[in-house]
Structure formats: C-alpha cells, structure tokens
Coordinates of C-alpha atoms in Angstrom, one line a residue:
M170 CA 20.9 16.4 -25.1
A171 CA 19.7 15.2 -21.7
D172 CA 18.3 11.7 -22.1
A173 CA 15.2 12.5 -20.6
G174 CA 12.6 13.8 -21.6
A175 CA 10.0 11.7 -20.1
G176 CA 9.5 13.8 -17.0
S177 CA 5.9 13.0 -16.0
L178 CA 3.3 15.7 -16.4
H179 CA 0.8 13.1 -15.5
G180 CA 1.9 12.4 -12.0
G181 CA 0.2 14.5 -9.4
D182 CA -2.9 15.1 -11.4
A183 CA -5.0 13.0 -9.0
A184 CA -4.2 15.4 -6.2
L185 CA -5.6 18.5 -8.0
P186 CA -9.1 19.3 -9.1
C187 CA -9.4 17.9 -12.6
P188 CA -10.8 20.3 -15.3
P189 CA -13.5 19.0 -17.6
E190 CA -11.2 18.7 -20.6
E191 CA -8.8 16.6 -18.6
Q192 CA -11.6 14.4 -17.4
E193 CA -12.7 13.9 -21.0
L194 CA -9.1 13.0 -22.0
S195 CA -8.8 10.5 -19.2
Q196 CA -12.1 8.8 -20.0
R197 CA -11.2 8.6 -23.7
L198 CA -7.8 7.0 -22.9
R199 CA -9.4 4.5 -20.5
R200 CA -11.9 3.5 -23.2
L201 CA -9.2 3.2 -25.9
Y202 CA -6.6 1.5 -23.8
P203 CA -8.4 -0.3 -20.9
A204 CA -5.5 -2.8 -20.4
V205 CA -3.0 0.0 -19.6
N206 CA -2.1 0.6 -16.0
Q207 CA -1.3 4.3 -16.2
E208 CA 0.3 4.3 -12.7
E209 CA 3.0 2.0 -14.1
T210 CA 3.1 3.0 -17.7
P211 CA 1.6 6.4 -18.3
L212 CA 0.3 7.2 -21.8
P213 CA 1.6 10.1 -23.9
R214 CA -0.6 13.2 -23.3
S215 CA 1.6 16.0 -24.6
W216 CA 5.0 16.9 -26.0
S217 CA 7.9 17.0 -23.6
P218 CA 9.4 20.4 -22.9
K219 CA 12.6 18.6 -21.8
D220 CA 13.1 16.2 -24.7
K221 CA 13.3 18.5 -27.8
Y222 CA 15.8 20.5 -29.8
N223 CA 16.1 24.2 -29.0
Y224 CA 14.6 25.3 -32.4
I225 CA 11.3 23.8 -31.2
G226 CA 8.7 26.0 -29.4
L227 CA 5.8 24.6 -27.5
S228 CA 2.5 26.2 -26.5
Q229 CA -1.2 25.5 -25.8
G230 CA -0.5 22.9 -23.1
N231 CA 2.5 21.6 -24.9
L232 CA 0.3 20.3 -27.7
R233 CA 1.2 23.0 -30.3
V234 CA 4.7 22.8 -31.9
H235 CA 6.2 25.7 -33.9
Y236 CA 9.6 26.1 -35.6
K237 CA 11.8 28.9 -34.4
G238 CA 15.1 28.2 -36.1
H239 CA 16.8 29.6 -39.2
G240 CA 15.7 26.8 -41.6
K241 CA 18.7 27.2 -43.9
N242 CA 19.4 23.5 -44.5
H243 CA 18.9 20.0 -43.0
K244 CA 21.2 20.9 -40.1
D245 CA 18.5 23.2 -38.8
A246 CA 16.0 20.4 -38.5
A247 CA 14.4 20.0 -35.0
S248 CA 12.2 17.4 -33.4
V249 CA 10.3 16.8 -30.1
R250 CA 9.2 13.6 -28.4
A251 CA 6.1 13.0 -26.3
T252 CA 6.3 12.8 -22.5
H253 CA 6.1 9.0 -22.4
P254 CA 6.7 6.0 -24.7
I255 CA 3.8 4.0 -26.0
P256 CA 2.9 1.2 -23.6
A257 CA 2.8 -2.3 -25.1
A258 CA -0.5 -2.9 -23.2
C259 CA -2.2 -0.5 -25.6
G260 CA -2.2 -3.2 -28.3
I261 CA -3.0 -0.6 -30.8
Y262 CA -2.0 3.0 -30.3
Y263 CA -3.0 6.1 -32.3
F264 CA -2.4 9.8 -32.3
E265 CA -3.1 12.6 -34.9
V266 CA -1.3 15.7 -35.9
K267 CA -3.0 18.7 -37.6
I268 CA -1.0 20.9 -39.9
V269 CA -1.8 24.4 -38.8
S270 CA 0.7 25.9 -41.2
K271 CA 3.1 24.3 -43.6
G272 CA 5.4 27.3 -43.2
R273 CA 7.9 28.2 -45.9
D274 CA 8.7 24.7 -47.4
G275 CA 6.6 22.2 -45.5
Y276 CA 9.6 20.1 -44.4
M277 CA 7.7 18.3 -41.7
G278 CA 8.0 14.8 -40.4
I279 CA 5.5 12.8 -38.2
G280 CA 6.4 9.5 -36.7
L281 CA 8.2 7.6 -33.9
S282 CA 11.6 7.5 -32.2
A283 CA 13.3 5.7 -29.4
Q284 CA 14.7 7.5 -26.3
G285 CA 18.1 9.0 -27.0
V286 CA 17.7 9.5 -30.8
N287 CA 19.1 12.8 -31.9
M288 CA 16.5 15.6 -31.9
N289 CA 18.5 17.8 -34.3
R290 CA 17.1 15.6 -37.1
L291 CA 13.7 14.9 -38.7
P292 CA 12.0 11.6 -37.6
G293 CA 13.1 8.6 -39.7
W294 CA 16.6 9.8 -40.5
D295 CA 18.4 7.9 -37.7
K296 CA 18.4 4.4 -36.3
H297 CA 15.3 3.6 -34.3
S298 CA 13.5 6.5 -35.8
Y299 CA 10.6 6.4 -38.2
G300 CA 8.8 9.2 -40.1
Y301 CA 6.4 10.2 -42.9
H302 CA 7.4 13.5 -44.5
G303 CA 5.0 16.1 -45.9
D304 CA 7.2 17.7 -48.6
D305 CA 7.6 14.5 -50.7
G306 CA 5.2 11.9 -49.1
H307 CA 8.1 9.5 -48.5
S308 CA 8.5 7.2 -45.5
F309 CA 11.9 7.1 -43.7
C310 CA 12.8 4.0 -41.8
S311 CA 16.0 4.6 -39.8
S312 CA 17.6 6.0 -43.0
G313 CA 18.3 9.3 -44.7
T314 CA 16.9 7.8 -47.9
G315 CA 13.1 7.7 -48.1
Q316 CA 10.8 5.4 -49.9
P317 CA 7.6 6.4 -51.8
Y318 CA 4.7 5.9 -49.5
G319 CA 1.8 8.3 -49.6
P320 CA 0.6 11.8 -50.7
T321 CA 2.2 15.0 -49.6
F322 CA 0.4 16.9 -46.8
T323 CA 0.0 20.6 -46.2
T324 CA -1.9 23.2 -44.2
G325 CA -5.3 21.9 -42.9
D326 CA -4.5 18.2 -43.3
V327 CA -4.8 15.8 -40.4
I328 CA -2.1 13.1 -40.3
G329 CA -2.6 10.1 -38.0
C330 CA 0.0 7.5 -36.9
C331 CA -1.2 4.1 -35.7
V332 CA 1.2 1.7 -34.0
N333 CA 0.1 -1.9 -34.0
L334 CA 2.0 -3.5 -31.0
I335 CA 0.5 -6.9 -31.8
N336 CA 2.3 -7.4 -35.2
N337 CA 4.8 -4.5 -34.7
T338 CA 3.7 -2.5 -37.7
C339 CA 2.8 1.1 -38.3
F340 CA 0.5 2.8 -40.7
Y341 CA -0.5 6.4 -41.3
T342 CA -3.8 8.1 -42.1
K343 CA -4.6 11.3 -44.0
N344 CA -7.9 13.1 -43.2
G345 CA -9.4 9.9 -41.8
H346 CA -8.3 7.5 -44.6
S347 CA -5.7 4.8 -44.1
L348 CA -2.6 5.0 -46.3
G349 CA -1.4 1.4 -45.7
I350 CA 1.5 -0.2 -43.8
A351 CA 4.5 2.1 -43.7
F352 CA 6.9 0.2 -41.3
T353 CA 7.3 -3.4 -40.0
D354 CA 9.3 -5.1 -37.3
L355 CA 9.2 -2.0 -35.0
P356 CA 11.0 -2.2 -31.7
S357 CA 9.2 -1.5 -28.4
N358 CA 9.2 1.7 -26.3
L359 CA 8.8 4.2 -29.1
Y360 CA 7.7 7.8 -28.5
P361 CA 5.4 9.8 -30.7
T362 CA 7.6 12.3 -32.5
V363 CA 7.3 15.3 -34.8
G364 CA 10.0 17.3 -36.6
L365 CA 10.0 20.7 -38.4
Q366 CA 12.7 22.4 -40.5
T367 CA 11.6 25.7 -42.0
P368 CA 10.1 28.9 -40.5
G369 CA 6.4 29.2 -40.1
E370 CA 5.7 25.5 -39.6
I371 CA 3.1 24.9 -36.9
V372 CA 1.4 21.6 -36.0
D373 CA -1.1 20.6 -33.3
A374 CA -1.2 17.2 -31.6
N375 CA -4.2 15.2 -30.5
F376 CA -3.3 12.4 -28.1
G377 CA -7.0 11.9 -27.3
Q378 CA -7.9 15.4 -26.2
Q379 CA -10.5 15.4 -29.1
P380 CA -12.2 12.7 -31.0
F381 CA -10.0 11.4 -33.8
V382 CA -10.8 12.0 -37.5
F383 CA -9.9 8.3 -38.3
D384 CA -12.2 5.6 -36.8
I385 CA -9.5 3.9 -34.7
E386 CA -12.0 2.1 -32.5
D387 CA -13.4 0.2 -35.5
Y388 CA -9.8 -0.9 -36.3
M389 CA -9.4 -2.0 -32.7
R390 CA -12.6 -4.0 -32.8
E391 CA -11.3 -5.9 -35.8
W392 CA -8.1 -6.9 -34.0
R393 CA -9.9 -7.7 -30.7
A394 CA -12.1 -10.1 -32.7
K395 CA -9.0 -11.7 -34.3
I396 CA -7.3 -12.2 -30.9
Q397 CA -10.4 -13.7 -29.3
S398 CA -11.0 -16.0 -32.2
T399 CA -7.4 -17.3 -31.9
I400 CA -8.1 -18.0 -28.2
K401 CA -11.3 -19.8 -29.0
R402 CA -9.6 -21.9 -31.6
F403 CA -7.0 -23.2 -29.2
P404 CA -6.8 -26.9 -29.7
I405 CA -8.1 -29.1 -26.8
G406 CA -8.2 -32.5 -28.5
D407 CA -8.6 -35.6 -26.3
R408 CA -8.3 -33.7 -23.1
L409 CA -11.8 -32.1 -23.3
G410 CA -13.3 -34.4 -20.6
E411 CA -10.3 -33.9 -18.3
W412 CA -10.6 -30.1 -18.6
Q413 CA -14.3 -30.2 -18.1
A414 CA -13.9 -32.1 -14.8
M415 CA -11.2 -29.7 -13.7
L416 CA -13.4 -26.7 -14.4
Q417 CA -16.4 -28.3 -12.7
N418 CA -14.3 -28.8 -9.5
M419 CA -13.0 -25.2 -9.7
V420 CA -16.6 -23.9 -9.9
S421 CA -17.7 -26.2 -7.1
S422 CA -14.9 -25.0 -4.8
Y423 CA -15.6 -21.4 -5.7
L424 CA -19.3 -21.8 -4.5
V425 CA -18.2 -23.6 -1.4
H426 CA -15.6 -20.9 -0.6
H427 CA -18.1 -18.1 -0.7
G428 CA -20.7 -20.0 1.3
Y429 CA -23.3 -20.7 -1.4
C430 CA -24.2 -24.0 0.3
S431 CA -27.4 -24.9 -1.5
T432 CA -26.1 -23.9 -5.0
A433 CA -22.8 -25.8 -4.3
T434 CA -24.8 -28.9 -3.3
A435 CA -27.1 -28.8 -6.3
F436 CA -24.1 -28.2 -8.6
A437 CA -22.2 -31.1 -7.1
R438 CA -25.2 -33.4 -7.6
V439 CA -25.6 -32.4 -11.3
T440 CA -21.9 -32.6 -12.1
D441 CA -21.0 -35.6 -9.8
T442 CA -18.3 -33.6 -8.0
T443 CA -17.4 -34.0 -4.4
I444 CA -17.6 -31.2 -1.8
Q445 CA -14.6 -31.3 0.5
E446 CA -16.1 -29.3 3.4
E447 CA -19.1 -30.4 5.5
Q448 CA -22.3 -28.6 4.8
T449 CA -22.8 -27.3 8.3
S450 CA -19.3 -25.8 8.3
I451 CA -20.1 -24.1 5.0
K452 CA -23.3 -22.7 6.4
N453 CA -21.6 -21.4 9.5
R454 CA -19.1 -19.6 7.4
Q455 CA -22.0 -18.2 5.3
R456 CA -23.6 -16.8 8.4
I457 CA -20.4 -15.2 9.6
Q458 CA -19.9 -13.6 6.2
K459 CA -23.5 -12.4 6.3
L460 CA -22.9 -10.7 9.7
V461 CA -19.8 -8.9 8.4
L462 CA -21.6 -7.8 5.2
A463 CA -24.5 -6.5 7.2
G464 CA -22.1 -4.4 9.3
R465 CA -22.5 -6.6 12.4
V466 CA -18.8 -7.1 12.9
G467 CA -18.9 -7.6 16.7
E468 CA -21.3 -10.5 16.3
A469 CA -19.1 -12.0 13.5
I470 CA -16.1 -11.9 15.9
E471 CA -18.1 -13.5 18.7
A472 CA -19.4 -16.2 16.4
T473 CA -15.9 -16.9 15.0
Q474 CA -14.5 -17.2 18.5
Q475 CA -17.2 -19.7 19.4
L476 CA -17.0 -21.8 16.3
Y477 CA -13.3 -21.7 15.6
P478 CA -11.5 -21.4 19.0
G479 CA -8.0 -20.1 18.8
L480 CA -8.3 -18.8 15.2
L481 CA -8.3 -15.1 16.3
E482 CA -5.8 -15.9 19.1
H483 CA -3.1 -16.7 16.6
N484 CA -3.9 -14.0 14.0
P485 CA -3.2 -10.5 15.5
N486 CA -3.5 -8.7 12.2
L487 CA -6.9 -10.1 11.3
L488 CA -8.6 -9.3 14.5
F489 CA -7.1 -5.8 14.6
M490 CA -8.6 -5.2 11.2
L491 CA -11.9 -6.6 12.3
K492 CA -11.9 -4.3 15.3
C493 CA -11.1 -1.3 13.2
R494 CA -14.0 -2.2 10.9
Q495 CA -16.2 -2.7 14.0
F496 CA -15.4 0.9 15.1
V497 CA -16.4 2.1 11.6
E498 CA -19.7 0.2 11.8
M499 CA -20.3 1.8 15.2
V500 CA -20.0 5.2 13.5
N501 CA -22.4 3.9 10.9
G502 CA -24.8 2.8 13.6
T503 CA -24.9 -0.8 12.3
D504 CA -22.8 -2.7 14.8
S505 CA -24.7 -4.4 17.6
E506 CA -22.4 -2.8 20.2
V507 CA -24.1 0.5 19.6
R508 CA -27.5 -0.7 18.3
C509 CA -28.3 -2.3 21.6
F510 CA -28.6 1.1 23.1
S511 CA -31.8 1.9 21.3
A512 CA -35.1 0.1 21.0
R513 CA -35.0 0.5 17.3
S514 CA -31.9 0.9 15.3
P515 CA -31.5 2.9 12.1
R516 CA -31.1 1.0 9.0
S517 CA -27.6 0.6 7.7
Q518 CA -26.8 3.4 5.2
D519 CA -27.1 1.9 1.8
S520 CA -27.2 -1.6 3.3
Y521 CA -25.3 -4.3 1.5
P522 CA -27.3 -5.8 -1.4
G523 CA -29.2 -8.8 -0.1
S524 CA -28.4 -8.0 3.5
P525 CA -31.5 -7.0 5.5
S526 CA -31.5 -4.2 8.0
L527 CA -31.6 -5.8 11.4
S528 CA -33.0 -4.1 14.5
P529 CA -31.7 -5.0 18.0
R530 CA -33.7 -6.9 20.5
H531 CA -34.3 -5.8 24.0
G532 CA -32.1 -6.8 27.0
S533 CA -31.0 -10.4 27.3
S534 CA -33.3 -11.4 24.4
N535 CA -30.9 -9.7 22.1
S536 CA -29.4 -13.0 21.2
H537 CA -28.0 -13.9 17.8
V538 CA -25.9 -16.8 19.0
H539 CA -27.7 -19.6 20.9
S540 CA -25.8 -21.3 23.6
T541 CA -26.0 -25.0 24.4
G542 CA -24.3 -24.5 27.8
A543 CA -26.1 -24.4 31.1
D544 CA -25.1 -20.8 32.0
S545 CA -27.3 -18.0 31.0
P546 CA -25.8 -15.8 28.3
T547 CA -24.9 -12.2 28.8
C548 CA -24.6 -9.3 26.3
S549 CA -21.2 -8.8 24.8
N550 CA -20.7 -6.7 21.7
G551 CA -24.4 -7.0 21.0
V552 CA -24.3 -10.9 20.8
M553 CA -24.9 -13.6 23.3
S554 CA -22.0 -15.3 24.9
T555 CA -21.7 -17.9 27.6
K556 CA -19.2 -18.0 30.4
S557 CA -18.3 -21.6 29.6
K558 CA -17.5 -20.6 26.0
Q559 CA -15.2 -17.6 26.7
S560 CA -11.7 -18.3 25.2
H561 CA -8.5 -17.3 26.9
S562 CA -6.2 -14.8 25.4
K563 CA -2.7 -13.6 26.2
Y564 CA -4.0 -10.1 25.7
P565 CA -6.2 -8.2 28.3
T566 CA -9.9 -8.3 27.4
L567 CA -11.7 -5.1 26.5
S568 CA -14.9 -4.8 28.5
S569 CA -18.2 -3.9 27.0
S570 CA -20.7 -1.6 28.6
S571 CA -24.1 -3.0 29.3
S572 CA -27.1 -1.9 27.3
S573 CA -29.3 0.8 28.5
S574 CA -32.2 -1.5 27.9
S575 CA -30.7 -4.5 29.6
S576 CA -30.0 -5.2 33.2
S577 CA -27.6 -7.9 32.5
S578 CA -24.0 -7.4 33.7
P579 CA -21.4 -6.6 31.1
S580 CA -19.2 -9.4 29.9
S581 CA -15.7 -9.2 28.4
V582 CA -14.8 -9.4 24.8
N583 CA -11.9 -11.5 23.8
Y584 CA -9.5 -9.2 22.1
S585 CA -7.1 -12.0 21.1
E586 CA -5.3 -11.2 17.9
S587 CA -5.1 -12.8 14.5
N588 CA -2.6 -13.1 11.7
S589 CA -3.7 -13.4 8.1
T590 CA -1.8 -12.3 5.1
D591 CA -5.1 -11.0 3.6
S592 CA -5.7 -8.8 6.6
T593 CA -2.9 -6.4 5.7
K594 CA -5.4 -4.8 3.4
S595 CA -7.0 -1.9 5.3
Q596 CA -10.5 -0.5 4.9
Q597 CA -9.4 3.1 4.7
H598 CA -10.3 5.6 2.0
S599 CA -7.5 4.5 -0.3
S600 CA -8.5 2.4 -3.3
T601 CA -8.3 -1.3 -3.3
S602 CA -5.4 -3.1 -5.2
N603 CA -5.9 -4.3 -8.8
Q604 CA -6.3 -7.8 -7.6
E605 CA -9.0 -6.9 -5.1
T606 CA -10.8 -5.0 -7.7
R607 CA -10.8 -7.9 -10.1
H608 CA -11.9 -10.2 -7.3
L609 CA -14.9 -8.1 -6.4
A610 CA -15.9 -7.7 -10.0
F611 CA -15.7 -11.4 -10.4
L612 CA -17.9 -11.9 -7.4
S613 CA -20.5 -9.5 -8.7
S614 CA -20.5 -11.2 -12.1
F615 CA -21.3 -14.5 -10.3
R616 CA -23.7 -12.9 -7.8
L617 CA -26.4 -15.3 -6.9
S618 CA -29.9 -14.5 -5.8
D619 CA -30.4 -12.7 -2.5
S620 CA -31.8 -15.9 -1.0
E621 CA -28.3 -17.5 -1.3
M622 CA -27.0 -15.4 1.5
E623 CA -30.2 -15.5 3.6
M624 CA -30.5 -17.6 6.7
E625 CA -31.8 -21.0 5.4
A626 CA -34.3 -23.3 7.1
E627 CA -33.3 -26.7 8.5
H628 CA -34.2 -28.4 5.2
Y629 CA -32.1 -27.5 2.3
P630 CA -34.0 -26.2 -0.8
N631 CA -32.5 -29.0 -2.8
G632 CA -33.8 -31.7 -0.5
V633 CA -30.5 -32.4 1.4
L634 CA -31.2 -32.7 5.1
E635 CA -29.0 -31.3 7.8
N636 CA -27.6 -34.0 10.2
S637 CA -29.5 -33.4 13.4
S638 CA -26.7 -34.9 15.5
T639 CA -24.1 -32.4 14.3
R640 CA -21.7 -31.3 17.1
I641 CA -19.7 -28.1 17.5
M642 CA -16.4 -29.3 16.0
N643 CA -14.1 -27.4 13.6
G644 CA -16.8 -25.0 12.6
T645 CA -19.5 -27.6 12.3
Y646 CA -22.6 -26.8 14.3
K647 CA -26.3 -27.7 14.0
H648 CA -27.2 -24.6 12.2
E649 CA -30.5 -23.7 13.9
E650 CA -28.5 -23.3 17.1
I651 CA -26.1 -20.7 15.7
L652 CA -26.5 -17.2 14.4
Q653 CA -30.3 -17.3 13.9
T654 CA -31.8 -14.2 12.5
D655 CA -35.1 -12.7 13.6
E656 CA -36.9 -12.1 10.4
S657 CA -39.1 -9.6 12.1
S658 CA -36.1 -7.4 12.6
M659 CA -36.0 -6.5 8.9
E660 CA -37.2 -2.9 8.5
D661 CA -37.9 -0.8 5.5
S662 CA -37.5 2.6 7.2
C663 CA -34.4 4.6 6.3
P664 CA -34.1 7.6 8.7
Q665 CA -31.6 10.4 8.2
R666 CA -28.0 9.2 8.9
Q667 CA -26.7 10.2 12.3
L668 CA -23.5 9.3 14.2
C669 CA -24.1 6.0 16.0
G670 CA -27.7 6.1 15.0
G671 CA -28.2 9.4 16.8
N672 CA -28.1 7.8 20.3
H673 CA -26.0 9.6 22.9
A674 CA -25.2 6.5 25.0
A675 CA -24.2 4.6 21.8
T676 CA -21.8 7.5 20.9
E677 CA -20.2 7.4 24.4
R678 CA -19.8 3.6 24.0
M679 CA -18.2 4.1 20.6
I680 CA -15.7 6.6 22.1
Q681 CA -14.9 4.2 24.9
F682 CA -14.4 1.4 22.3
G683 CA -12.1 3.7 20.4
R684 CA -9.9 4.3 23.5
E685 CA -9.7 0.6 24.1
L686 CA -8.8 0.0 20.4
Q687 CA -6.0 2.6 20.8
M688 CA -4.7 0.8 23.9
L689 CA -4.7 -2.5 21.9
S690 CA -2.8 -0.9 19.1
E691 CA -0.1 0.3 21.5
Q692 CA 0.1 -3.1 23.1
L693 CA 0.6 -4.7 19.7
C694 CA 3.2 -2.2 18.8
R695 CA 5.1 -3.0 22.0
E696 CA 4.9 -6.8 21.3
Y697 CA 5.5 -6.9 17.5
G698 CA 7.0 -3.5 16.7
K699 CA 5.6 -0.7 14.7
N700 CA 3.0 -1.6 12.0
T701 CA 2.3 1.2 9.5
V702 CA -0.8 -0.7 8.2
H703 CA -2.3 -0.8 11.7
K704 CA -1.5 2.9 12.2
K705 CA -3.2 4.0 9.0
M706 CA -6.2 1.8 9.7
L707 CA -6.6 3.4 13.1
Q708 CA -6.0 6.9 11.9
D709 CA -8.5 6.5 9.0
A710 CA -11.2 5.1 11.3
F711 CA -10.7 7.8 14.0
S712 CA -10.7 10.5 11.4
L713 CA -14.4 9.9 10.8
L714 CA -15.1 11.6 14.2
A715 CA -13.5 14.9 13.0
Y716 CA -16.5 15.6 10.7
S717 CA -20.0 16.6 11.5
D718 CA -21.2 14.5 8.6
P719 CA -18.8 11.4 8.3
W720 CA -20.7 10.1 5.3
N721 CA -19.8 13.2 3.2
C722 CA -16.2 13.8 4.2
P723 CA -12.8 13.0 2.6
V724 CA -12.5 9.7 4.5
G725 CA -16.2 8.9 4.3
Q726 CA -15.6 6.0 1.8
Q727 CA -14.9 3.8 4.8
L728 CA -18.6 3.9 5.6
D729 CA -19.6 2.5 2.2
P730 CA -20.9 -1.0 2.7
I731 CA -18.7 -2.3 -0.1
Q732 CA -15.7 -1.7 2.2
R733 CA -17.0 -4.7 4.2
E734 CA -16.2 -7.1 1.4
P735 CA -12.4 -7.2 1.8
V736 CA -12.8 -7.7 5.6
C737 CA -15.3 -10.5 4.9
A738 CA -12.9 -12.1 2.4
A739 CA -10.0 -11.9 4.8
L740 CA -11.9 -13.5 7.7
N741 CA -13.4 -16.2 5.4
S742 CA -9.9 -17.1 4.1
A743 CA -8.5 -17.4 7.6
I744 CA -11.3 -19.7 8.6
L745 CA -10.7 -22.0 5.6
E746 CA -6.9 -22.0 6.2
S747 CA -7.5 -23.0 9.8
Q748 CA -9.4 -26.0 8.5
N749 CA -6.6 -27.0 6.1
L750 CA -8.7 -25.9 3.1
P751 CA -7.5 -23.5 0.4
K752 CA -7.6 -19.9 1.6
Q753 CA -8.5 -18.9 -1.9
P754 CA -10.6 -20.9 -4.4
P755 CA -8.6 -22.4 -7.3
L756 CA -10.8 -20.5 -9.8
M757 CA -9.6 -17.2 -8.3
L758 CA -6.0 -18.3 -8.3
A759 CA -6.3 -19.3 -12.0
L760 CA -7.8 -15.9 -12.8
G761 CA -5.0 -14.2 -10.9
Q762 CA -2.4 -16.2 -12.8
A763 CA -4.0 -15.3 -16.1
S764 CA -4.0 -11.6 -15.2
E765 CA -0.4 -11.7 -14.1
C766 CA 0.5 -13.5 -17.3
L767 CA -1.1 -10.6 -19.3
R768 CA 0.9 -8.1 -17.2
L769 CA 4.1 -9.9 -18.0
M770 CA 3.2 -10.0 -21.6
A771 CA 2.8 -6.2 -21.5
R772 CA 6.2 -5.8 -19.8
V773 CA 8.0 -7.7 -22.5
G774 CA 6.2 -5.9 -25.3
L775 CA 3.6 -8.4 -26.4
G776 CA 0.7 -6.2 -27.5
S777 CA -1.9 -9.0 -27.9
C778 CA -2.3 -8.9 -24.1
S779 CA -4.5 -5.8 -24.6
F780 CA -7.2 -7.8 -26.4
A781 CA -7.1 -10.9 -24.2
R782 CA -8.3 -9.3 -21.0
V783 CA -9.7 -11.6 -18.3
D784 CA -12.6 -9.3 -17.7
D785 CA -13.9 -9.8 -21.2
Y786 CA -14.7 -13.4 -20.3
L787 CA -16.4 -12.7 -17.0
H788 CA -19.3 -10.7 -18.4

C-alpha cells in the first residue's frame, strides 16, 4: 500500500467557482471548527481514492463506499481512510455514516485509524486502529478481540463517531443517541475510517455535507463552557493588584498607540497611569492616521516629512508602499493630488467610518498644513509645503503638476524612501495575514466614537490644555498649526464613482504619477536588488487601469477603504519606532503571543486550544 492517501482534494477549490453545496459544507465546517486553519490542516471532506484496499469502491463524490470483493472470510475485509487526519484544533470532531445496505452479513466497522495501518482489515483489528462493528455491536481497540459496547446496526441506521481531542476519548452515536465512551487515550492524527467485508454492503459518509442527526453542537457548547470556566478559575492570589496595574498600563499604551488622545488622558487620570508620549505628538500622529484613513495619502506623506524629518528618508519600503497606496487613492478620486483639479471632489467611495468626505480648496488656499516659515507655501501633492521645510533626499524628487485652479508653480515631492518591517504587507487584492485580521478585528471591537478621530479643538474635552509654547520637535507641534481640517469641506453628496473623480486633468496627472512611480521602482531595484513585494504592489495598483469599472473588477478590493488600515498601521508604527517608543502596543503583542500559543497547542495535539480562542474574549 502506498502510504498516502491524503492527497488533497481540498486544495485548489478556491480557484474554481464554488457550487452551493460546497459553500454550505465550508460554512458548516467553519462554524463547527472555527479554530482550524484549513490552509495548514485541512479537514476531512471525503474518502480518499488513494488510501483504500482494492475491494472498496467509491462513488457520489467519494462519499459512498461499497464492497466489491468476494467476502469469503476475514481476509477479504477492506477499509478506506478519509482524505485528511482530524486536526487537533477541532477540539471535538464528529462525522456520521449511514448504512445504505447491510449487504449479506453486515460485517461493517466504523472508526479511526492512523496513517499506514493495513487497509486489508476492518478498523480496530490492528495497532492504532479503532472500530465499532455492526454485526455484534462490539468495540475493537487495536485488537482482534472485541469488547461488548453497544447495539448492532443495520440498514437505515446512522452511526456517528465523535473524537474528543481534549481528553483523547471517542464515543459513538446511533440514530442521534450517544452510546457512551468507547475508547480512551487515543493518539493524535487519526483518520476517519470505514471497513466492509461482505457483498452488498454500502454506506454513505457525512463529514458536514448535511446537518448531523446527533446534536454535536450542544456537546461542543458543554465543553466550551468547561474550558472557559477553567480559565476563569485560574488562581491569581496576592498578585491581583500587580496584574491590574499591568493591564491598565497595557490599555493606556494601546489608546496612545492608536492616537485616542482624549480617551488616553482621561483613562490615565482615572487609573493613575503615566503616558510616555507628549500629548501634542499623539495628536499629530492621530491627524496623520486620519489623513491616511480618509484616503489623503499625499497629505499624510507631506505631514510626516515635516513633523518627522528623515523618517521616510531611511525607510524605503514604507514610502514605496505609501506611494502605491497614493496611486490607488488617485484612482479612487480621494487623494488631494487629483482632487485639486476640480472645484468639488467626489466623496470617497464608501468612506472610512468616522472619516468625513473632504473637498479640495481652491488654488493656494488648498492648505492642510500651515507653515510657520516666512516663505509662501506652494501646492505639492495637494498639501501646502514651504521651501524652507523641504527635506533632502538621495533620490531624485518627483515633480507634481500644478492645479488647474491654481496659478502657483509646482513644487517637488520628496520621494525619499522608508524601511519598516510592517511595510512589507502590500495592499493588493490578496487577503491579509491571520495576524492582521485579528488586529483589525481587535481594533473594531475597541472602536471609539467617531469624535475620537476627528480634529479636536485647542482645549481637550477632558479639560487638559495644550501647551501654547509647543515647538516642532520630534513630532510635537502646536496642533492648531498643523493638519487643520476645514469642517465646511464635509459633504453628503455621493455621485457615481468615476476614475479620478471623472476629471480628465486629474486622470492625466494620475498617469504621470504612475510613470514616476515606475521609475522610482526601477531605481530601488537598481540600488537594493529585486523586491517581489514591491513588484506585486505596483502590478496590482496599475492593474486597476485595465478595467472600465475598477471598483467591480478582480483587483477592485484595493479600492476598499479598509485597505487603508494596514498602511496606516505601518506608518504609525514607523513613527513610534523613530521616537524610541514601541512600534506595537504591548496589548497587541500579548494577544499575538496568546494566539501563537494556541497554534502551538494545536500542533502538539492539545485540543483544548479550540475552546480557548482569543476572539472569544474580545467581543
């Protein structure tokens, strides 16, 4: 026998149109086994045509098993294993088998076996093989001698097999009723298995294709409650005060990290914790984040260069990611580089929650960054920059065309590069990593009111006053002088979506920006070597132009406002790191470590990980 069997029928499904029954199966499996990463550990979905004895025939999508041997004696027994072993992350796994026909003698066995166990035998007869047999109702535990266990079963009966990976036991059900524990001390990585021995025997498997006869979800709820109760009863003892202080500091740093300045200040006052970063620096990061989340990436880049000189100069990956996102926002019609070409800009498609739609201003009054220098500002990437504030870069600058509504001369945009480990995540149509997903879900669960991310007045809502003598130093700046928002620019209109807002001049500027972005990519390639992440980012962004309706195309996910969040997070982390502050809040690190611990538990076969999911405690 080839030791195989587990050739994946699951892989590649995502690339093909998914029929309704397959969608229903996937949804049921996700509901039953939410902790299982099916990319790493696929669930059994059918019997394996490669891992069976030749007296076994398969049909109906490899779910029906029929016997096609002679059936003279036990040497004619034949079994088949499922396509994949049962993942430990299931916690509790269940499948059912319906007896379509008991055949001549009903010598049928239903159970489990490890990879490599002889398939010329009924389940339970050999080491690492376990079975419940229909002819005598006995259970067989790695032995040819059975033990009395339950009733016999025959045509029309539905037999279920439940594997508890928390306490390593197995029990069976008959027609929806539990028969009690059959096996204990089970090893890991067992496969669902059925065996037949006499002509006419036919069985159908249900791995989740249909609702189960037995209420397995109720059994799962009981065990989930047990595990969560164990966690809640974990002894804390005399360290309660120490743990509370630690948690309060973690929450405080989380609020500071994401720019919730007023909430962080109020929380610190109530809990008597210390905020490590100056309030004005927090507020400036908050404003930069708001610009990115509103799709105004060009302005966010300009503000970052003014407030944190040299940050983007030393991080080539980060700025390239920002520029690619800026190109996407040009297509969206939300970036100021293209919005300044029309008197009124279209509202951002499905604008980010809490981020108002902001219209451009006219000519030189289109200022979102107020300069303190003596020189008059000029328009660059839709924001105001001063000659005295332009930073120097080892890379050539990419010039910006002047607005059709402005007579001011164009100024250069500093295309210095950045280097942040977080910036290797591209904003293309591929799905975000598990970690990003958990992070965004965590953010949404702690989402504060819209006013938290709005531009705040000089007086904090909680009564803390801004220091009027604040200077521009390490991101600290008197906040009414930086990134002010014109409240009158908020609009409720939502016209039909058009490329670059439907403005021809804006479209030409976007194409020119794309050419410059391509030149920058080539220069980075010459200096640092080929970068597949950069290449894919650029290809995905440029692919939007191949469709008449970019919002409804195979790569249109890039235009979804939620794709701004990873870019915002990468820029925010880089700013914090430049100030010698943690690039990720300790609370997120702790959650990440807990999640990784659960993954390690699954890999070593500790099934309780399935009912101790971090997400259960965030909602």
